[in-house]
């Protein structure tokens, strides 16, 4: 029987790895909202990196998933943010709120 399997530090590392994974998945699910996706993705990457550095070895795979999904969530959120900015600029041009050509 391995006594290290039930220590509070090991359980805490597993919980943090799971939290990173959940935040990463939520960042992908909420990427269309941009800012929550970026925040959750960043949290997932930070927590996953910490778990990979000091956490238990059996939580490393879950932490890698959390890091990867957080990274993908950030990328998708930034893409959606850029699309929203372009749509706002396009709509403002169509409504005549901003000039579409310089000097017009």
N, CA, C and O atoms as a DFTB+ gen file, in Angstrom:
416 C
 N C O
     1  1       0.837      -1.182       0.000
     2  2       0.000       0.000       0.000
     3  2       0.879       1.242       0.000
     4  3       1.780       1.377       0.829
     5  1       0.618       2.130      -0.916
     6  2       1.392       3.347      -1.042
     7  2       0.719       4.449      -0.236
     8  3      -0.422       4.824      -0.504
     9  1       1.440       4.960       0.751
    10  2       0.862       5.983       1.618
    11  2       0.729       7.332       0.926
    12  3      -0.070       8.165       1.353
    13  1       1.493       7.560      -0.127
    14  2       1.435       8.851      -0.813
    15  2       0.166       9.045      -1.632
    16  3      -0.127      10.171      -2.034
    17  1      -0.584       8.004      -1.889
    18  2      -1.773       8.118      -2.720
    19  2      -2.914       8.859      -2.027
    20  3      -3.805       9.377      -2.699
    21  1      -2.903       8.916      -0.699
    22  2      -4.028       9.522       0.020
    23  2      -3.636      10.765       0.801
    24  3      -4.383      11.185       1.685
    25  1      -2.510      11.357       0.511
    26  2      -2.112      12.557       1.239
    27  2      -2.900      13.758       0.731
    28  3      -3.330      13.784      -0.423
    29  1      -3.088      14.746       1.590
    30  2      -3.831      15.936       1.159
    31  2      -3.187      16.664      -0.016
    32  3      -3.898      17.217      -0.854
    33  1      -1.863      16.676      -0.096
    34  2      -1.191      17.370      -1.203
    35  2      -1.491      16.694      -2.534
    36  3      -1.682      17.369      -3.546
    37  1      -1.534      15.366      -2.538
    38  2      -1.839      14.637      -3.776
    39  2      -3.281      14.893      -4.185
    40  3      -3.565      15.136      -5.357
    41  1      -4.194      14.840      -3.215
    42  2      -5.604      15.119      -3.526
    43  2      -5.784      16.548      -4.015
    44  3      -6.572      16.789      -4.929
    45  1      -5.069      17.499      -3.423
    46  2      -5.149      18.887      -3.838
    47  2      -4.626      19.052      -5.266
    48  3      -5.191      19.808      -6.056
    49  1      -3.551      18.344      -5.590
    50  2      -3.009      18.397      -6.947
    51  2      -3.978      17.836      -7.970
    52  3      -4.120      18.381      -9.065
    53  1      -4.645      16.745      -7.611
    54  2      -5.643      16.156      -8.523
    55  2      -6.822      17.089      -8.714
    56  3      -7.326      17.240      -9.827
    57  1      -7.266      17.719      -7.625
    58  2      -8.393      18.662      -7.733
    59  2      -8.024      19.866      -8.584
    60  3      -8.838      20.343      -9.374
    61  1      -6.807      20.357      -8.428
    62  2      -6.371      21.490      -9.241
    63  2      -6.262      21.113     -10.709
    64  3      -6.607      21.907     -11.584
    65  1      -5.786      19.911     -10.980
    66  2      -5.706      19.456     -12.373
    67  2      -7.100      19.349     -12.974
    68  3      -7.313      19.713     -14.130
    69  1      -8.041      18.853     -12.194
    70  2      -9.419      18.757     -12.662
    71  2     -10.009      20.152     -12.867
    72  3     -10.740      20.380     -13.831
    73  1      -9.695      21.084     -11.965
    74  2     -10.188      22.457     -12.116
    75  2      -9.623      23.095     -13.384
    76  3     -10.330      23.820     -14.085
    77  1      -8.352      22.825     -13.679
    78  2      -7.753      23.357     -14.912
    79  2      -8.452      22.781     -16.134
    80  3      -8.710      23.494     -17.104
    81  1      -8.753      21.506     -16.084
    82  2      -9.442      20.849     -17.202
    83  2     -10.843      21.428     -17.399
    84  3     -11.255      21.683     -18.530
    85  1     -11.568      21.635     -16.315
    86  2     -12.922      22.184     -16.390
    87  2     -12.885      23.619     -16.910
    88  3     -13.700      23.990     -17.756
    89  1     -11.948      24.432     -16.413
    90  2     -11.827      25.817     -16.900
    91  2     -11.462      25.843     -18.379
    92  3     -11.956      26.689     -19.124
    93  1     -10.602      24.923     -18.809
    94  2     -10.235      24.864     -20.218
    95  2     -11.411      24.506     -21.102
    96  3     -11.609      25.101     -22.161
    97  1     -12.187      23.536     -20.664
    98  2     -13.368      23.130     -21.438
    99  2     -14.388      24.265     -21.478
   100  3     -14.981      24.535     -22.523
   101  1     -14.591      24.925     -20.341
   102  2     -15.525      26.054     -20.314
   103  2     -15.048      27.211     -21.183
   104  3     -15.860      27.937     -21.756
   105  1     -13.734      27.385     -21.281
   106  2     -13.227      28.463     -22.138
   107  2     -13.526      28.177     -23.603
   108  3     -13.752      29.103     -24.382
   109  1     -13.528      26.910     -23.982
   110  2     -13.899      26.564     -25.361
   111  2     -15.406      26.748     -25.559
   112  3     -15.845      27.277     -26.580
   113  1     -16.183      26.312     -24.588
   114  2     -17.636      26.427     -24.695
   115  2     -18.065      27.892     -24.738
   116  3     -18.999      28.245     -25.458
   117  1     -17.389      28.743     -23.972
   118  2     -17.770      30.153     -23.887
   119  2     -16.906      31.056     -24.766
   120  3     -16.875      32.268     -24.555
   121  1     -16.213      30.492     -25.738
   122  2     -15.316      31.303     -26.576
   123  2     -16.084      32.358     -27.359
   124  3     -15.512      33.401     -27.677
   125  1     -17.335      32.137     -27.679
   126  2     -18.122      33.105     -28.439
   127  2     -18.409      34.356     -27.625
   128  3     -18.796      35.375     -28.196
   129  1     -18.229      34.310     -26.303
   130  2     -18.436      35.482     -25.462
   131  2     -17.148      36.280     -25.280
   132  3     -17.159      37.313     -24.610
   133  1     -16.072      35.837     -25.843
   134  2     -14.740      36.455     -25.856
   135  2     -14.109      36.589     -24.475
   136  3     -13.237      35.791     -24.131
   137  1     -14.513      37.560     -23.683
   138  2     -13.789      37.829     -22.446
   139  2     -13.869      36.692     -21.423
   140  3     -12.832      36.344     -20.858
   141  1     -15.027      36.094     -21.148
   142  2     -15.013      34.938     -20.240
   143  2     -14.160      33.784     -20.774
   144  3     -13.511      33.081     -19.999
   145  1     -14.161      33.594     -22.075
   146  2     -13.325      32.545     -22.655
   147  2     -11.851      32.815     -22.447
   148  3     -11.083      31.896     -22.164
   149  1     -11.448      34.078     -22.587
   150  2     -10.050      34.443     -22.380
   151  2      -9.665      34.282     -20.913
   152  3      -8.591      33.765     -20.607
   153  1     -10.529      34.720     -20.012
   154  2     -10.237      34.624     -18.580
   155  2     -10.152      33.163     -18.141
   156  3      -9.202      32.774     -17.463
   157  1     -11.131      32.360     -18.521
   158  2     -11.117      30.950     -18.128
   159  2      -9.948      30.196     -18.753
   160  3      -9.355      29.330     -18.110
   161  1      -9.619      30.514     -19.980
   162  2      -8.479      29.875     -20.624
   163  2      -7.172      30.218     -19.930
   164  3      -6.304      29.362     -19.762
   165  1      -7.039      31.476     -19.529
   166  2      -5.839      31.900     -18.810
   167  2      -5.738      31.209     -17.459
   168  3      -4.661      30.756     -17.072
   169  1      -6.846      31.128     -16.744
   170  2      -6.856      30.429     -15.453
   171  2      -6.474      28.969     -15.651
   172  3      -5.679      28.425     -14.885
   173  1      -7.035      28.334     -16.670
   174  2      -6.731      26.926     -16.934
   175  2      -5.245      26.724     -17.208
   176  3      -4.643      25.775     -16.706
   177  1      -4.655      27.610     -18.000
   178  2      -3.239      27.456     -18.330
   179  2      -2.342      27.684     -17.115
   180  3      -1.361      26.964     -16.931
   181  1      -2.665      28.669     -16.291
   182  2      -1.857      28.951     -15.100
   183  2      -1.930      27.801     -14.105
   184  3      -0.904      27.347     -13.598
   185  1      -3.140      27.332     -13.828
   186  2      -3.308      26.246     -12.859
   187  2      -2.672      24.959     -13.378
   188  3      -2.031      24.232     -12.620
   189  1      -2.849      24.677     -14.674
   190  2      -2.274      23.456     -15.243
   191  2      -0.749      23.499     -15.198
   192  3      -0.108      22.484     -14.926
   193  1      -0.173      24.656     -15.460
   194  2       1.286      24.773     -15.408
   195  2       1.784      24.540     -13.984
   196  3       2.804      23.883     -13.777
   197  1       1.067      25.077     -13.017
   198  2       1.451      24.878     -11.620
   199  2       1.359      23.401     -11.234
   200  3       2.239      22.880     -10.548
   201  1       0.304      22.735     -11.671
   202  2       0.143      21.310     -11.345
   203  2       1.252      20.488     -11.993
   204  3       1.785      19.568     -11.373
   205  1       1.604      20.818     -13.242
   206  2       2.668      20.071     -13.918
   207  2       4.009      20.254     -13.217
   208  3       4.842      19.348     -13.229
   209  1       4.227      21.417     -12.607
   210  2       5.500      21.680     -11.936
   211  2       5.588      21.038     -10.562
   212  3       6.610      20.441     -10.224
   213  1       4.532      21.151      -9.765
   214  2       4.619      20.693      -8.371
   215  2       3.579      19.650      -7.996
   216  3       3.582      19.167      -6.864
   217  1       2.700      19.295      -8.905
   218  2       1.626      18.354      -8.579
   219  2       2.073      16.911      -8.672
   220  3       3.208      16.624      -9.052
   221  1       1.178      16.005      -8.323
   222  2       1.500      14.581      -8.420
   223  2       1.604      14.124      -9.871
   224  3       1.012      14.719     -10.772
   225  1       2.359      13.070     -10.072
   226  2       2.603      12.578     -11.431
   227  2       1.321      12.074     -12.096
   228  3       1.158      12.214     -13.308
   229  1       0.419      11.495     -11.322
   230  2      -0.795      10.946     -11.935
   231  2      -1.787      12.030     -12.341
   232  3      -2.751      11.738     -13.049
   233  1      -1.576      13.271     -11.912
   234  2      -2.454      14.373     -12.312
   235  2      -1.889      15.136     -13.509
   236  3      -2.523      16.064     -14.009
   237  1      -0.709      14.751     -13.965
   238  2      -0.055      15.492     -15.040
   239  2      -0.830      15.404     -16.351
   240  3      -0.901      16.385     -17.090
   241  1      -1.410      14.248     -16.650
   242  2      -2.163      14.099     -17.901
   243  2      -3.391      15.007     -17.895
   244  3      -3.681      15.664     -18.894
   245  1      -4.100      15.046     -16.792
   246  2      -5.271      15.915     -16.683
   247  2      -4.858      17.383     -16.796
   248  3      -5.564      18.189     -17.402
   249  1      -3.711      17.720     -16.206
   250  2      -3.215      19.090     -16.295
   251  2      -2.852      19.450     -17.736
   252  3      -3.089      20.577     -18.170
   253  1      -2.282      18.507     -18.476
   254  2      -1.948      18.765     -19.882
   255  2      -3.205      19.031     -20.696
   256  3      -3.215      19.908     -21.559
   257  1      -4.260      18.279     -20.425
   258  2      -5.534      18.499     -21.114
   259  2      -6.070      19.891     -20.775
   260  3      -6.547      20.603     -21.659
   261  1      -5.995      20.280     -19.507
   262  2      -6.441      21.601     -19.096
   263  2      -5.650      22.706     -19.758
   264  3      -6.214      23.722     -20.166
   265  1      -4.334      22.511     -19.868
   266  2      -3.483      23.509     -20.520
   267  2      -3.839      23.633     -22.002
   268  3      -3.976      24.740     -22.523
   269  1      -3.987      22.503     -22.667
   270  2      -4.290      22.499     -24.099
   271  2      -5.666      23.111     -24.379
   272  3      -5.803      23.940     -25.279
   273  1      -6.675      22.710     -23.618
   274  2      -8.014      23.252     -23.851
   275  2      -8.073      24.746     -23.505
   276  3      -8.789      25.505     -24.159
   277  1      -7.332      25.162     -22.493
   278  2      -7.266      26.590     -22.166
   279  2      -6.636      27.394     -23.291
   280  3      -7.103      28.483     -23.622
   281  1      -5.572      26.854     -23.881
   282  2      -4.905      27.520     -24.996
   283  2      -5.845      27.630     -26.195
   284  3      -5.939      28.692     -26.811
   285  1      -6.534      26.554     -26.525
   286  2      -7.481      26.569     -27.641
   287  2      -8.620      27.548     -27.353
   288  3      -9.053      28.274     -28.248
   289  1      -9.104      27.571     -26.119
   290  2     -10.166      28.498     -25.747
   291  2      -9.750      29.951     -25.905
   292  3     -10.545      30.778     -26.352
   293  1      -8.504      30.272     -25.541
   294  2      -8.007      31.638     -25.703
   295  2      -7.931      32.001     -27.179
   296  3      -8.366      33.083     -27.573
   297  1      -7.386      31.113     -27.996
   298  2      -7.259      31.381     -29.429
   299  2      -8.639      31.621     -30.050
   300  3      -8.828      32.584     -30.793
   301  1      -9.598      30.745     -29.747
   302  2     -10.945      30.903     -30.302
   303  2     -11.605      32.191     -29.811
   304  3     -12.290      32.867     -30.578
   305  1     -11.404      32.529     -28.546
   306  2     -11.988      33.746     -27.998
   307  2     -11.431      34.986     -28.680
   308  3     -12.176      35.925     -28.962
   309  1     -10.128      35.001     -28.948
   310  2      -9.517      36.138     -29.626
   311  2     -10.039      36.242     -31.059
   312  3     -10.283      37.342     -31.554
   313  1     -10.210      35.101     -31.723
   314  2     -10.766      35.116     -33.081
   315  2     -12.174      35.699     -33.075
   316  3     -12.502      36.540     -33.913
   317  1     -13.010      35.257     -32.133
   318  2     -14.367      35.809     -32.035
   319  2     -14.336      37.301     -31.714
   320  3     -15.140      38.062     -32.251
   321  1     -13.428      37.725     -30.855
   322  2     -13.316      39.137     -30.528
   323  2     -12.973      39.963     -31.767
   324  3     -13.551      41.027     -31.985
   325  1     -12.045      39.480     -32.568
   326  2     -11.693      40.179     -33.805
   327  2     -12.867      40.225     -34.777
   328  3     -13.086      41.240     -35.439
   329  1     -13.619      39.136     -34.867
   330  2     -14.803      39.121     -35.735
   331  2     -15.820      40.159     -35.260
   332  3     -16.405      40.875     -36.072
   333  1     -16.030      40.239     -33.938
   334  2     -16.978      41.222     -33.410
   335  2     -16.530      42.646     -33.711
   336  3     -17.349      43.490     -34.075
   337  1     -15.243      42.918     -33.562
   338  2     -14.726      44.260     -33.856
   339  2     -14.931      44.593     -35.328
   340  3     -15.372      45.692     -35.663
   341  1     -14.613      43.650     -36.205
   342  2     -14.808      43.890     -37.640
   343  2     -16.275      44.109     -37.983
   344  3     -16.597      44.964     -38.808
   345  1     -17.166      43.346     -37.359
   346  2     -18.600      43.544     -37.608
   347  2     -19.073      44.911     -37.136
   348  3     -19.885      45.547     -37.808
   349  1     -18.582      45.368     -35.996
   350  2     -18.972      46.679     -35.488
   351  2     -18.493      47.781     -36.432
   352  3     -19.235      48.716     -36.733
   353  1     -17.254      47.664     -36.892
   354  2     -16.723      48.662     -37.826
   355  2     -17.519      48.649     -39.126
   356  3     -17.849      49.707     -39.660
   357  1     -17.828      47.466     -39.638
   358  2     -18.596      47.357     -40.875
   359  2     -19.987      47.978     -40.720
   360  3     -20.445      48.718     -41.590
   361  1     -20.644      47.672     -39.618
   362  2     -21.981      48.226     -39.397
   363  2     -21.928      49.743     -39.231
   364  3     -22.825      50.444     -39.701
   365  1     -20.902      50.254     -38.576
   366  2     -20.770      51.704     -38.417
   367  2     -20.553      52.379     -39.768
   368  3     -21.073      53.468     -40.009
   369  1     -19.792      51.741     -40.643
   370  2     -19.607      52.287     -41.993
   371  2     -20.915      52.286     -42.772
   372  3     -21.235      53.260     -43.454
   373  1     -21.663      51.209     -42.675
   374  2     -22.940      51.105     -43.391
   375  2     -23.960      52.118     -42.899
   376  3     -24.780      52.602     -43.678
   377  1     -23.915      52.436     -41.630
   378  2     -24.842      53.409     -41.073
   379  2     -24.370      54.842     -41.248
   380  3     -25.087      55.781     -40.901
   381  1     -23.166      55.013     -41.784
   382  2     -22.627      56.355     -42.009
   383  2     -22.062      57.006     -40.777
   384  3     -21.860      58.221     -40.761
   385  1     -21.802      56.239     -39.751
   386  2     -21.260      56.807     -38.515
   387  2     -19.781      57.099     -38.643
   388  3     -19.259      57.989     -37.971
   389  1     -19.094      56.349     -39.510
   390  2     -17.677      56.606     -39.771
   391  2     -17.469      56.592     -41.294
   392  3     -18.209      55.937     -42.029
   393  1     -16.468      57.313     -41.738
   394  2     -16.191      57.385     -43.176
   395  2     -15.469      56.118     -43.613
   396  3     -14.566      55.636     -42.928
   397  1     -15.876      55.584     -44.764
   398  2     -15.253      54.352     -45.254
   399  2     -13.966      54.618     -46.019
   400  3     -13.139      53.717     -46.160
   401  1     -13.778      55.850     -46.523
   402  2     -12.553      56.198     -47.218
   403  2     -11.921      57.411     -46.545
   404  3     -12.635      58.284     -46.052
   405  1     -10.614      57.474     -46.518
   406  2      -9.957      58.615     -45.868
   407  2     -10.264      59.916     -46.625
   408  3     -10.245      59.943     -47.856
   409  1     -10.540      60.969     -45.897
   410  2     -10.800      62.275     -46.482
   411  2     -12.210      62.465     -46.991
   412  3     -12.505      63.508     -47.575
   413  1     -13.090      61.510     -46.797
   414  2     -14.453      61.637     -47.318
   415  2     -15.344      62.330     -46.306
   416  3     -16.532      62.529     -46.564
